[in-house]
PDB file of C-alpha atoms in Angstrom:
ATOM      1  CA  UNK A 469      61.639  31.831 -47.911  1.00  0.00           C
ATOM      2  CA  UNK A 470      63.126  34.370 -50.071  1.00  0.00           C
ATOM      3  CA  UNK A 471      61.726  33.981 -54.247  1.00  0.00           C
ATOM      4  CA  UNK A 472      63.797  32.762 -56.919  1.00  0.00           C
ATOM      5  CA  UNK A 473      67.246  34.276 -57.666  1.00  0.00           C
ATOM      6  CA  UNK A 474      67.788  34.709 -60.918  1.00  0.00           C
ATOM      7  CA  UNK A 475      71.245  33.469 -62.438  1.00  0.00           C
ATOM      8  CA  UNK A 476      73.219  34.438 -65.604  1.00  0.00           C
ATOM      9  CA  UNK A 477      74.522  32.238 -67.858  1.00  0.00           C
ATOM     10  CA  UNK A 478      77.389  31.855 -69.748  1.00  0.00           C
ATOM     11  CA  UNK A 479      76.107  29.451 -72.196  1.00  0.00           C
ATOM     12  CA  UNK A 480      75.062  30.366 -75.998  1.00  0.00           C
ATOM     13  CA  UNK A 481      71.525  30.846 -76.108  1.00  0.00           C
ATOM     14  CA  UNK A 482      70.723  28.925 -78.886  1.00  0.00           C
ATOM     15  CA  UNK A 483      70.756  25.552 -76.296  1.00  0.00           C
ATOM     16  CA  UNK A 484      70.607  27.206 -73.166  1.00  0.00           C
ATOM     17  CA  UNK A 485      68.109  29.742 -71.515  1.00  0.00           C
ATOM     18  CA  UNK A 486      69.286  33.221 -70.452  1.00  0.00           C
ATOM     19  CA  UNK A 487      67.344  33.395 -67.269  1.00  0.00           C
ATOM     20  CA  UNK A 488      67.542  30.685 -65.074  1.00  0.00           C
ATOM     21  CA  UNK A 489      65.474  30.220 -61.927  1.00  0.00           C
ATOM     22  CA  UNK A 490      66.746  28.522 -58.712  1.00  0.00           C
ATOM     23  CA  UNK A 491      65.115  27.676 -55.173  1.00  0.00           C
ATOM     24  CA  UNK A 492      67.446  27.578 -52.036  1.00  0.00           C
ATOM     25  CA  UNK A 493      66.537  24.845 -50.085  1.00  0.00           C
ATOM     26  CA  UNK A 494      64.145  26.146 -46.659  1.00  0.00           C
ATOM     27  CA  UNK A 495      62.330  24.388 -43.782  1.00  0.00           C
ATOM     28  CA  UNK A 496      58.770  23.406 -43.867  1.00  0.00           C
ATOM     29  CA  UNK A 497      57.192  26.420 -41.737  1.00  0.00           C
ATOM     30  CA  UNK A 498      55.564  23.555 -38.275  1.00  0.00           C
ATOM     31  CA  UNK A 499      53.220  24.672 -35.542  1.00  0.00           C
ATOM     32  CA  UNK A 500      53.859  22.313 -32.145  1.00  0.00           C
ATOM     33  CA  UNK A 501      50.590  21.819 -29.633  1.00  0.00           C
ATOM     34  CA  UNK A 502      50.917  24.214 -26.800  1.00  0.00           C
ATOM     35  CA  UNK A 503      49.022  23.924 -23.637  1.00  0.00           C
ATOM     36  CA  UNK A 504      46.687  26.845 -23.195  1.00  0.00           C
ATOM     37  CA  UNK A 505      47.603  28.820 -19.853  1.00  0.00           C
ATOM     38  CA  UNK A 506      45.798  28.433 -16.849  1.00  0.00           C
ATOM     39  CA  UNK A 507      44.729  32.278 -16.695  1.00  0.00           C
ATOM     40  CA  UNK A 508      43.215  31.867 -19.993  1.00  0.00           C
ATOM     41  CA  UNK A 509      41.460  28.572 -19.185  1.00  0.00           C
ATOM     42  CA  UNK A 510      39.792  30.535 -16.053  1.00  0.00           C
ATOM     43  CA  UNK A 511      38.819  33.394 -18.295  1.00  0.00           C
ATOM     44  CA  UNK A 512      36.816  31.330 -21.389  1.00  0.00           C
ATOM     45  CA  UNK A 513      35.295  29.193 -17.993  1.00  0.00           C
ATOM     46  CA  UNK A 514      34.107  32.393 -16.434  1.00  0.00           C
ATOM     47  CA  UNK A 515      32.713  33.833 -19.927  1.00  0.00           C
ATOM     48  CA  UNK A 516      31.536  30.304 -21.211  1.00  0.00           C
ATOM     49  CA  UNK A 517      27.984  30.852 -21.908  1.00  0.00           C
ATOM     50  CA  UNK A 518      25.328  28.909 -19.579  1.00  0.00           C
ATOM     51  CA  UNK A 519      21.317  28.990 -21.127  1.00  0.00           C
ATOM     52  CA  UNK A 520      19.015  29.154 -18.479  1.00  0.00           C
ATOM     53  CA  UNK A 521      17.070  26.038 -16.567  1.00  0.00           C
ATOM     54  CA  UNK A 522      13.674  25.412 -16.843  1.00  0.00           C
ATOM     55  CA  UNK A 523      11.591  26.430 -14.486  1.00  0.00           C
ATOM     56  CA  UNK A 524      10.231  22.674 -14.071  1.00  0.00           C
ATOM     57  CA  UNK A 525      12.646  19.296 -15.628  1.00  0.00           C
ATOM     58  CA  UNK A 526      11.219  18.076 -18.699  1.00  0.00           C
ATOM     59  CA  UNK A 527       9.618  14.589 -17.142  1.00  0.00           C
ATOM     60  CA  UNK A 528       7.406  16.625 -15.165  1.00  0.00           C
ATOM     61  CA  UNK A 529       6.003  18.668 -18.030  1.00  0.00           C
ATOM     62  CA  UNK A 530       2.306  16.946 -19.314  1.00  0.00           C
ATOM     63  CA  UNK A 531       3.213  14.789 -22.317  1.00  0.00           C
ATOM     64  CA  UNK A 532       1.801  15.230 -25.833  1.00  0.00           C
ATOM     65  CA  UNK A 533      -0.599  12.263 -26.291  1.00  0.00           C
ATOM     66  CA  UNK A 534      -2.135  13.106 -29.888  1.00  0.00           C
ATOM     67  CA  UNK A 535      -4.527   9.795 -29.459  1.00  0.00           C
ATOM     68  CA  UNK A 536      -6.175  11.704 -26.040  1.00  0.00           C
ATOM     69  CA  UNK A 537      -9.623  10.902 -26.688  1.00  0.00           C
ATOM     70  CA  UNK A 538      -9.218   7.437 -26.603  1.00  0.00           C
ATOM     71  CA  UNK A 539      -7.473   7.677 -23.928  1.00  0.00           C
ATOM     72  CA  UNK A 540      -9.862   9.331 -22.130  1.00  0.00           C
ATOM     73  CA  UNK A 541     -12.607   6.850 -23.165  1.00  0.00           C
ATOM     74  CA  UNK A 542     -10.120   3.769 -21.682  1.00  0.00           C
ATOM     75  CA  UNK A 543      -9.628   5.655 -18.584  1.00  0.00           C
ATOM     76  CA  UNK A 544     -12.913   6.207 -18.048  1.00  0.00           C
ATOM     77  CA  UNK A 545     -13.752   2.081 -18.290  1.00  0.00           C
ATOM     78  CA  UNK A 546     -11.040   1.328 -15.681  1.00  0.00           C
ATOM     79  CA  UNK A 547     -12.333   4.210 -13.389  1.00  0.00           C
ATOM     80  CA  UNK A 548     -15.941   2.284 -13.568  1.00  0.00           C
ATOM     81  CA  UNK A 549     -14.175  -1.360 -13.049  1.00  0.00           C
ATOM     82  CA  UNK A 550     -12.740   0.446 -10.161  1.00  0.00           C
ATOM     83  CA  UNK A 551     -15.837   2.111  -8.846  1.00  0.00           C
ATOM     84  CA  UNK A 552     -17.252  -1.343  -8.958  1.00  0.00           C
ATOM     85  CA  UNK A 553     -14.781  -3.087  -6.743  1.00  0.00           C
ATOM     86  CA  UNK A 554     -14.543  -0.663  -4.122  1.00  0.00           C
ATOM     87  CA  UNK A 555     -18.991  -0.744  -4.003  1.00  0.00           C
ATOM     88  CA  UNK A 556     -18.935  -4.489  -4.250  1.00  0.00           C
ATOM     89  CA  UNK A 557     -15.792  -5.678  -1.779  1.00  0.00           C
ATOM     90  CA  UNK A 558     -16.430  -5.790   1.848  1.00  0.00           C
ATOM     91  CA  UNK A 559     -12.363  -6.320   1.968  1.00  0.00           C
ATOM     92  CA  UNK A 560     -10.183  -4.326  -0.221  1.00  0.00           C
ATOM     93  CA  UNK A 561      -6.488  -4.586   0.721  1.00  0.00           C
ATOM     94  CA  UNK A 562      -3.883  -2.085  -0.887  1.00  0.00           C
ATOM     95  CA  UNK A 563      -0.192  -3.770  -1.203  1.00  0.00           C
ATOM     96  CA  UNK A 564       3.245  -3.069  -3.006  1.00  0.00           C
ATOM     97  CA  UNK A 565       4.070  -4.892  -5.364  1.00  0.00           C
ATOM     98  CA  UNK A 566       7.290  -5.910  -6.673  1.00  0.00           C
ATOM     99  CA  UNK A 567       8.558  -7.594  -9.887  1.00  0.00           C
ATOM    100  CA  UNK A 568       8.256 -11.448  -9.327  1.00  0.00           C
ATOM    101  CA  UNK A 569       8.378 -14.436 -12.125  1.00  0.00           C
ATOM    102  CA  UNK A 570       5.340 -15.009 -13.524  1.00  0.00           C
ATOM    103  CA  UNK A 571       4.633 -18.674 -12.457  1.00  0.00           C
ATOM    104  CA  UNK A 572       5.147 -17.122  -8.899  1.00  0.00           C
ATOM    105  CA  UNK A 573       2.295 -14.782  -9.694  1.00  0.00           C
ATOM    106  CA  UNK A 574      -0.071 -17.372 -10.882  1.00  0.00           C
ATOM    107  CA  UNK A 575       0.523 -19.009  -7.550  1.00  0.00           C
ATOM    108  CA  UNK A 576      -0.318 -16.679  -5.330  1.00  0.00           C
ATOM    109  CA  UNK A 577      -3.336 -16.195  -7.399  1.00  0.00           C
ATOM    110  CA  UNK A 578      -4.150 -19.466  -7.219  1.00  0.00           C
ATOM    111  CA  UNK A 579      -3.573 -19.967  -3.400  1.00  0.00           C
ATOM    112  CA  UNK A 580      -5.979 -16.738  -2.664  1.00  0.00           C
ATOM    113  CA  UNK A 581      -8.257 -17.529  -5.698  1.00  0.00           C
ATOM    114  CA  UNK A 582      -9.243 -20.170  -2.989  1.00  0.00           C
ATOM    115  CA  UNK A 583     -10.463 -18.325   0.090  1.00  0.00           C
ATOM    116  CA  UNK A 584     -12.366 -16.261  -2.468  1.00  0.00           C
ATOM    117  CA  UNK A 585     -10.112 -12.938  -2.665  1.00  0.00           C
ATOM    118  CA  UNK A 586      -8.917 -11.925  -6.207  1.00  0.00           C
ATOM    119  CA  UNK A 587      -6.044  -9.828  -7.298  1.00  0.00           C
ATOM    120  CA  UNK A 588      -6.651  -6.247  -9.017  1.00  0.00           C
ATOM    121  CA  UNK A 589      -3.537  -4.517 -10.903  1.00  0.00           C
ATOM    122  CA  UNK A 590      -4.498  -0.787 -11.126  1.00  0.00           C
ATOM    123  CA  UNK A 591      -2.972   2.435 -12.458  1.00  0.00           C
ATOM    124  CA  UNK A 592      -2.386   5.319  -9.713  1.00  0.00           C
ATOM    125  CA  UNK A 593      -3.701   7.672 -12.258  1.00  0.00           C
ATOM    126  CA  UNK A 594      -6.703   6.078 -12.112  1.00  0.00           C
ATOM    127  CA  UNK A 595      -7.809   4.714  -9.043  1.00  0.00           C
ATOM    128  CA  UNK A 596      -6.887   8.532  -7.165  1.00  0.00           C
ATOM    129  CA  UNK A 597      -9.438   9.903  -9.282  1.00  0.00           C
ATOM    130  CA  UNK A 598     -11.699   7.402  -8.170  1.00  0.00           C
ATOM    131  CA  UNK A 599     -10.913   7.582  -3.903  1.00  0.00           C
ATOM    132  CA  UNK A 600     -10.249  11.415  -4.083  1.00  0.00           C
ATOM    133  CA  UNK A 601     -14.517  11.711  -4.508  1.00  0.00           C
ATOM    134  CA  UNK A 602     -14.935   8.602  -2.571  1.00  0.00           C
ATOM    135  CA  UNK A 603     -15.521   8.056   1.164  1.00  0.00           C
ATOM    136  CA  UNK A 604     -11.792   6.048   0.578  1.00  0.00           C
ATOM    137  CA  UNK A 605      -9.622   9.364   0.331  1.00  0.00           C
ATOM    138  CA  UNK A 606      -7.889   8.567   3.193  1.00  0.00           C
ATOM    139  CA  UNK A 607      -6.508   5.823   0.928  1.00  0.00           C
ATOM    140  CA  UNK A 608      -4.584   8.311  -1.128  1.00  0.00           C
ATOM    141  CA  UNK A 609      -1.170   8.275   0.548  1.00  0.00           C
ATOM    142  CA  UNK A 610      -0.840   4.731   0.036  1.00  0.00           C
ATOM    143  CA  UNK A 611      -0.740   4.512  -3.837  1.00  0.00           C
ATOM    144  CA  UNK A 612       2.441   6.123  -4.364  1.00  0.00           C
ATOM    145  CA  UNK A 613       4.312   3.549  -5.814  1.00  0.00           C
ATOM    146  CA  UNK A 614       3.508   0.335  -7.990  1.00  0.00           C
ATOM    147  CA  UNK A 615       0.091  -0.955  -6.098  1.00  0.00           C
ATOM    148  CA  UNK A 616      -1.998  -3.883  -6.447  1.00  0.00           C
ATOM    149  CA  UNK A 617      -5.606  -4.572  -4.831  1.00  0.00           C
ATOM    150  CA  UNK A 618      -6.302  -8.125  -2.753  1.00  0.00           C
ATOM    151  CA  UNK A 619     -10.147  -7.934  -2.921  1.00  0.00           C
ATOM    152  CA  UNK A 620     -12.955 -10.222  -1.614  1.00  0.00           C
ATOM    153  CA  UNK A 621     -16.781  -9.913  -1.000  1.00  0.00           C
ATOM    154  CA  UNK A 622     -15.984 -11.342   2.721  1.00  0.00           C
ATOM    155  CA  UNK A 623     -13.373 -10.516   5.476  1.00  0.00           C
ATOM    156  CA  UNK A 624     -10.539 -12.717   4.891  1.00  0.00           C
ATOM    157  CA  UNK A 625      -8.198 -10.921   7.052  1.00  0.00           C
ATOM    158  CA  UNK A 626      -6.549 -14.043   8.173  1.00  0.00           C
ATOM    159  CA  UNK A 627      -6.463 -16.496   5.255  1.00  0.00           C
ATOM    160  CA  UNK A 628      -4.710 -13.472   3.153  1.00  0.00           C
ATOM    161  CA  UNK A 629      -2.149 -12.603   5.953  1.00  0.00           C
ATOM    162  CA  UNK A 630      -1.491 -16.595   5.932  1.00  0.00           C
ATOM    163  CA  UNK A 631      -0.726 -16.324   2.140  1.00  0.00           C
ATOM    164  CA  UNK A 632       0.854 -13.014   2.452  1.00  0.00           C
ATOM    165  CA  UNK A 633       3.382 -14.143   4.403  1.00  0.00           C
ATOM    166  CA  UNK A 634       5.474 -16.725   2.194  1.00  0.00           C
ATOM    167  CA  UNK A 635       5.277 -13.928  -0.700  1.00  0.00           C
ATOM    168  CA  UNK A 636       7.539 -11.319   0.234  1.00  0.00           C
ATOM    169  CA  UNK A 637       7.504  -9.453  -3.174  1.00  0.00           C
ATOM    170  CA  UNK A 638       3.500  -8.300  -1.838  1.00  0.00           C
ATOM    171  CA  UNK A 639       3.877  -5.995   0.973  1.00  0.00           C
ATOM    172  CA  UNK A 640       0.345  -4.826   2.759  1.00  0.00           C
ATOM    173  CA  UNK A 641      -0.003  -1.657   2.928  1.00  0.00           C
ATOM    174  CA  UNK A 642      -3.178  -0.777   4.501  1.00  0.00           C
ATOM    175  CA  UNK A 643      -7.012  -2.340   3.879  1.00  0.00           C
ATOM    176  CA  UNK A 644     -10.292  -1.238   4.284  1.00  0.00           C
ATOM    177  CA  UNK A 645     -12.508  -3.659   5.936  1.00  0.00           C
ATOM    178  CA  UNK A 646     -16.459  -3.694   6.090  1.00  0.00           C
ATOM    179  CA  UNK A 647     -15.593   0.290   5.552  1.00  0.00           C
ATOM    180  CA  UNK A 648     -13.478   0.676   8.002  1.00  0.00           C
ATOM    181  CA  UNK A 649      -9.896   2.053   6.844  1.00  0.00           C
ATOM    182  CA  UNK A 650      -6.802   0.123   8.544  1.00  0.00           C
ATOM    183  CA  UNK A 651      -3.238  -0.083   9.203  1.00  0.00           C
ATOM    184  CA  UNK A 652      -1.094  -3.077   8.358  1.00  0.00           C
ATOM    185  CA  UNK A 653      -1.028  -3.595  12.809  1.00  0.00           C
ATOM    186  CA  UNK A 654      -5.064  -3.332  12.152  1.00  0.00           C
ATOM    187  CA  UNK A 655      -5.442  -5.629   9.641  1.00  0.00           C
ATOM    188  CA  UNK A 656      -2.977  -8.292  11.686  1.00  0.00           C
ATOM    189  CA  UNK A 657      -5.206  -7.104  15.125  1.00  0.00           C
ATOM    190  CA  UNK A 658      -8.288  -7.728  13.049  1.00  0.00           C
ATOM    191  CA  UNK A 659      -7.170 -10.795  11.838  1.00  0.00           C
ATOM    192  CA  UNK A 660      -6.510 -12.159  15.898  1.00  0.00           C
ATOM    193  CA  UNK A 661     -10.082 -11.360  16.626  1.00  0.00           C
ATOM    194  CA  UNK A 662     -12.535 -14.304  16.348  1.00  0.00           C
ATOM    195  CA  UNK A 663     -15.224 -14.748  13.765  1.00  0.00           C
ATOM    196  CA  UNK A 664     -18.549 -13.011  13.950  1.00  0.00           C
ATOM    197  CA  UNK A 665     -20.536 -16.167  15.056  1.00  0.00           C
ATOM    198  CA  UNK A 666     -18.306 -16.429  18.142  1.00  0.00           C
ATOM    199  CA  UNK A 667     -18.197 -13.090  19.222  1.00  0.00           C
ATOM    200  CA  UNK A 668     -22.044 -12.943  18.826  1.00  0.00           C
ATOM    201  CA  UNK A 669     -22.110 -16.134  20.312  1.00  0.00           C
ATOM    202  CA  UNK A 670     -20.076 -14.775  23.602  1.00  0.00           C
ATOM    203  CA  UNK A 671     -22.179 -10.757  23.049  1.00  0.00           C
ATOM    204  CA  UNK A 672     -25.772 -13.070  23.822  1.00  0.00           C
ATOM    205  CA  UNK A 673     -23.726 -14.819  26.742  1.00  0.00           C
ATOM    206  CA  UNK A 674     -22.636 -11.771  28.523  1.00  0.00           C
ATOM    207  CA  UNK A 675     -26.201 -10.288  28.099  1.00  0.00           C
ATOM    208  CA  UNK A 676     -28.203 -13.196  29.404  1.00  0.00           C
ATOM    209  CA  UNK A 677     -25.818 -13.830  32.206  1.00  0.00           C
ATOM    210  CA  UNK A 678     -26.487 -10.548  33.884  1.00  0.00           C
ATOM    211  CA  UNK A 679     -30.504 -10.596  33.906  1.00  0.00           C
ATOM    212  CA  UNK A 680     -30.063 -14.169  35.330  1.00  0.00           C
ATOM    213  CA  UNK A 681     -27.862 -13.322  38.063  1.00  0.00           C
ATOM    214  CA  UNK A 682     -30.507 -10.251  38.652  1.00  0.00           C
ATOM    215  CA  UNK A 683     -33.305 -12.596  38.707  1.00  0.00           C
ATOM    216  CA  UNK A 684     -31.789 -14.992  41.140  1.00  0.00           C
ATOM    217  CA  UNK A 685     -31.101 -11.685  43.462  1.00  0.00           C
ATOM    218  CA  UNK A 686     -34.850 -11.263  43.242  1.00  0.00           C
ATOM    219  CA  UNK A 687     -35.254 -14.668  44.039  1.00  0.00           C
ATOM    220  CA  UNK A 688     -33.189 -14.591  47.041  1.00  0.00           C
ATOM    221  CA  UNK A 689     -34.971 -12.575  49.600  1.00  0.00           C
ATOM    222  CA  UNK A 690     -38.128 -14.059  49.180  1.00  0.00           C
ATOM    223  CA  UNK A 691     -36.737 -18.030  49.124  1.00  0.00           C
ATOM    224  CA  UNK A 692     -35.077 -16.673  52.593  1.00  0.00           C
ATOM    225  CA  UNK A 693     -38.201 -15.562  53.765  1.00  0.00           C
ATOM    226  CA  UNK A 694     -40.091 -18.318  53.094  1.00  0.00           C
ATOM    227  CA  UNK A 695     -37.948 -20.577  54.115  1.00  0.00           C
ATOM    228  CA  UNK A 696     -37.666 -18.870  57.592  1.00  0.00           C
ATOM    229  CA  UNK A 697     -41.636 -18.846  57.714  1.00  0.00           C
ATOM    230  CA  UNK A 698     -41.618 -22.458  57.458  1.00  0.00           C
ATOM    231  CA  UNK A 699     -39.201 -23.252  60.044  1.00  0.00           C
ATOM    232  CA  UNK A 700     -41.455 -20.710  62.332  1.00  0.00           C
ATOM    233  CA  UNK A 701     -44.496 -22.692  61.546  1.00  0.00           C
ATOM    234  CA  UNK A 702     -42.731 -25.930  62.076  1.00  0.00           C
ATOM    235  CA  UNK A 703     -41.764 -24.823  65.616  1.00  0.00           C
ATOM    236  CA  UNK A 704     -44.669 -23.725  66.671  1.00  0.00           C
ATOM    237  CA  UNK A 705     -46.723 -26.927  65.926  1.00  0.00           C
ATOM    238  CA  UNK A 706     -44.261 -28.414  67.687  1.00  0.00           C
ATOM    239  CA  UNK A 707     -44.575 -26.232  70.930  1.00  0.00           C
ATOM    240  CA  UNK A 708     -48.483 -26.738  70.723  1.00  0.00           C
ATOM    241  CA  UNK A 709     -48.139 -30.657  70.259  1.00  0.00           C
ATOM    242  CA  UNK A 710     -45.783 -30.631  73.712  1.00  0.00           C
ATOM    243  CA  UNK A 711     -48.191 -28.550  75.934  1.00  0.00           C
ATOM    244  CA  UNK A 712     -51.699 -30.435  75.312  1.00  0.00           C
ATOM    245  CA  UNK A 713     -52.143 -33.624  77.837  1.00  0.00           C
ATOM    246  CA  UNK A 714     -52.754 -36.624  76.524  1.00  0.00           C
ATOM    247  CA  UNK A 715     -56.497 -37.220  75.788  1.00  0.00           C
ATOM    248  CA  UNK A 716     -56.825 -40.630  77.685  1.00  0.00           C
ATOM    249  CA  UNK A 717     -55.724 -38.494  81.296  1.00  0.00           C
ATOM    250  CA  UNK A 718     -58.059 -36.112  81.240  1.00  0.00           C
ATOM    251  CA  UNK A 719     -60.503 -38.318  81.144  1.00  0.00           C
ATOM    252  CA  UNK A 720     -59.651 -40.601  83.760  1.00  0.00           C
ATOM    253  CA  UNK A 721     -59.530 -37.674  86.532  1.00  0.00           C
ATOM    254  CA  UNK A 722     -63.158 -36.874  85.925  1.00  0.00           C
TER     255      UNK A 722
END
């Protein structure tokens, strides 16, 4: 607002000043909120500065692990343990595994503990290594996710589908039996076939019945043939014993 105005006064100036100063009374100076305009919001959105993405997201850069070496020395023991149960394991089924409670876990150890196949947690970044140098690569595509390894030194292809079956938290995935890689509809067709006493059981069957039925057709001619010599033989005595007279009439006619 304007300064201060000075006033005269009449007063002596032994009690009273000469120069007076007075304010006139103003408004406080306010600023009110006003919405910016749309044209200028557009503008500062156009302009607004952007840095540039990554050429790769963060979580897919290699991490900085300043304790590498040890590490390195771990992986390399679980890479050995794994070496050893893919050498030693006639059976070695790959399955999914989801989160279950842990008495549930110790159950369905417990119920395969008993036909003799074990359960293996494993780290993807381990076993790959492992099966990419392996005769197993063909393995690869199935450890994508959260895996664990059924293993047993025998082909339980049945007893672990049996188990497998009231746990649906394990989902089979694929197996390799007696080095032979499989698809969950192998491992279930593999199961259905019977054990390896019965099928060698029915493989010496089937090969002694054909040289027996061979032999017999050997046999056959000749039984025929000497069968029909017989009957000749037996005729002809007969035909001998009917022509010859009696040996008391020729003697009589002499």
């Amino acid at each position: 607002g304007p300064g201060p105005v000075p006033v005269l006064s009449a007063a002596p100036a032994a009690w009273l000043p000469a120069l007076q100063l007075l304010r006139r009374g103003s408004k406080a100076v306010t600023r009110h909120w006003k919405a910016m305009h749309f044209q200028r919001q557009k503008l500062l959105a156009l302009t607004e500065y952007l840095p540039p993405r990554p050429a790769l997201p963060p979580r897919c850069l290699p991490r900085d692990t300043p304790t590498a070496h040890q590490e390195d020395g771990y992986a390399r023991v679980l890479r050995r343990q794994a070496e050893e149960v893919f050498r030693s394991s006639r059976m070695v089924a790959v399955c999914q595994y989801n989160s279950m409670p842990d008495e549930d876990l110790v159950t369905l150890q417990h119920y395969l503990r008993k036909h003799n196949i074990h359960v293996k947690f494993v780290l993807n970044e381990v076993v790959r290594p492992v099966l990419a140098q392996s005769k197993y690569r063909n393995l690869l595509p199935l450890f994508v996710c959260r895996n664990i390894l059924l293993v047993s030194p025998e082909t339980r292809a049945r007893e672990m589908l049996r188990v497998l079956k009231r746990v649906p938290q394990v989902n089979l995935l694929g197996a390799c039996i007696d080095d032979t890689i499989l698809s969950r509809q192998g491992v279930e067709n593999f199961a259905r076939l019977p054990s390896l006493e019965a099928s060698q059981g029915q493989t010496v069957g089937a090969l002694s019945l054909l040289p027996s039925q061979t032999s017999s057709l050997l046999q056959q001619g000749p039984a025929h043939l000497t069968a029909l010599l017989d009957e000749h033989i037996r005729r002809l005595r007969d035909t001998e014993g009917s022509t010859e007279p009696p040996p008391g009439q020729g003697t009589g006619n002499h």
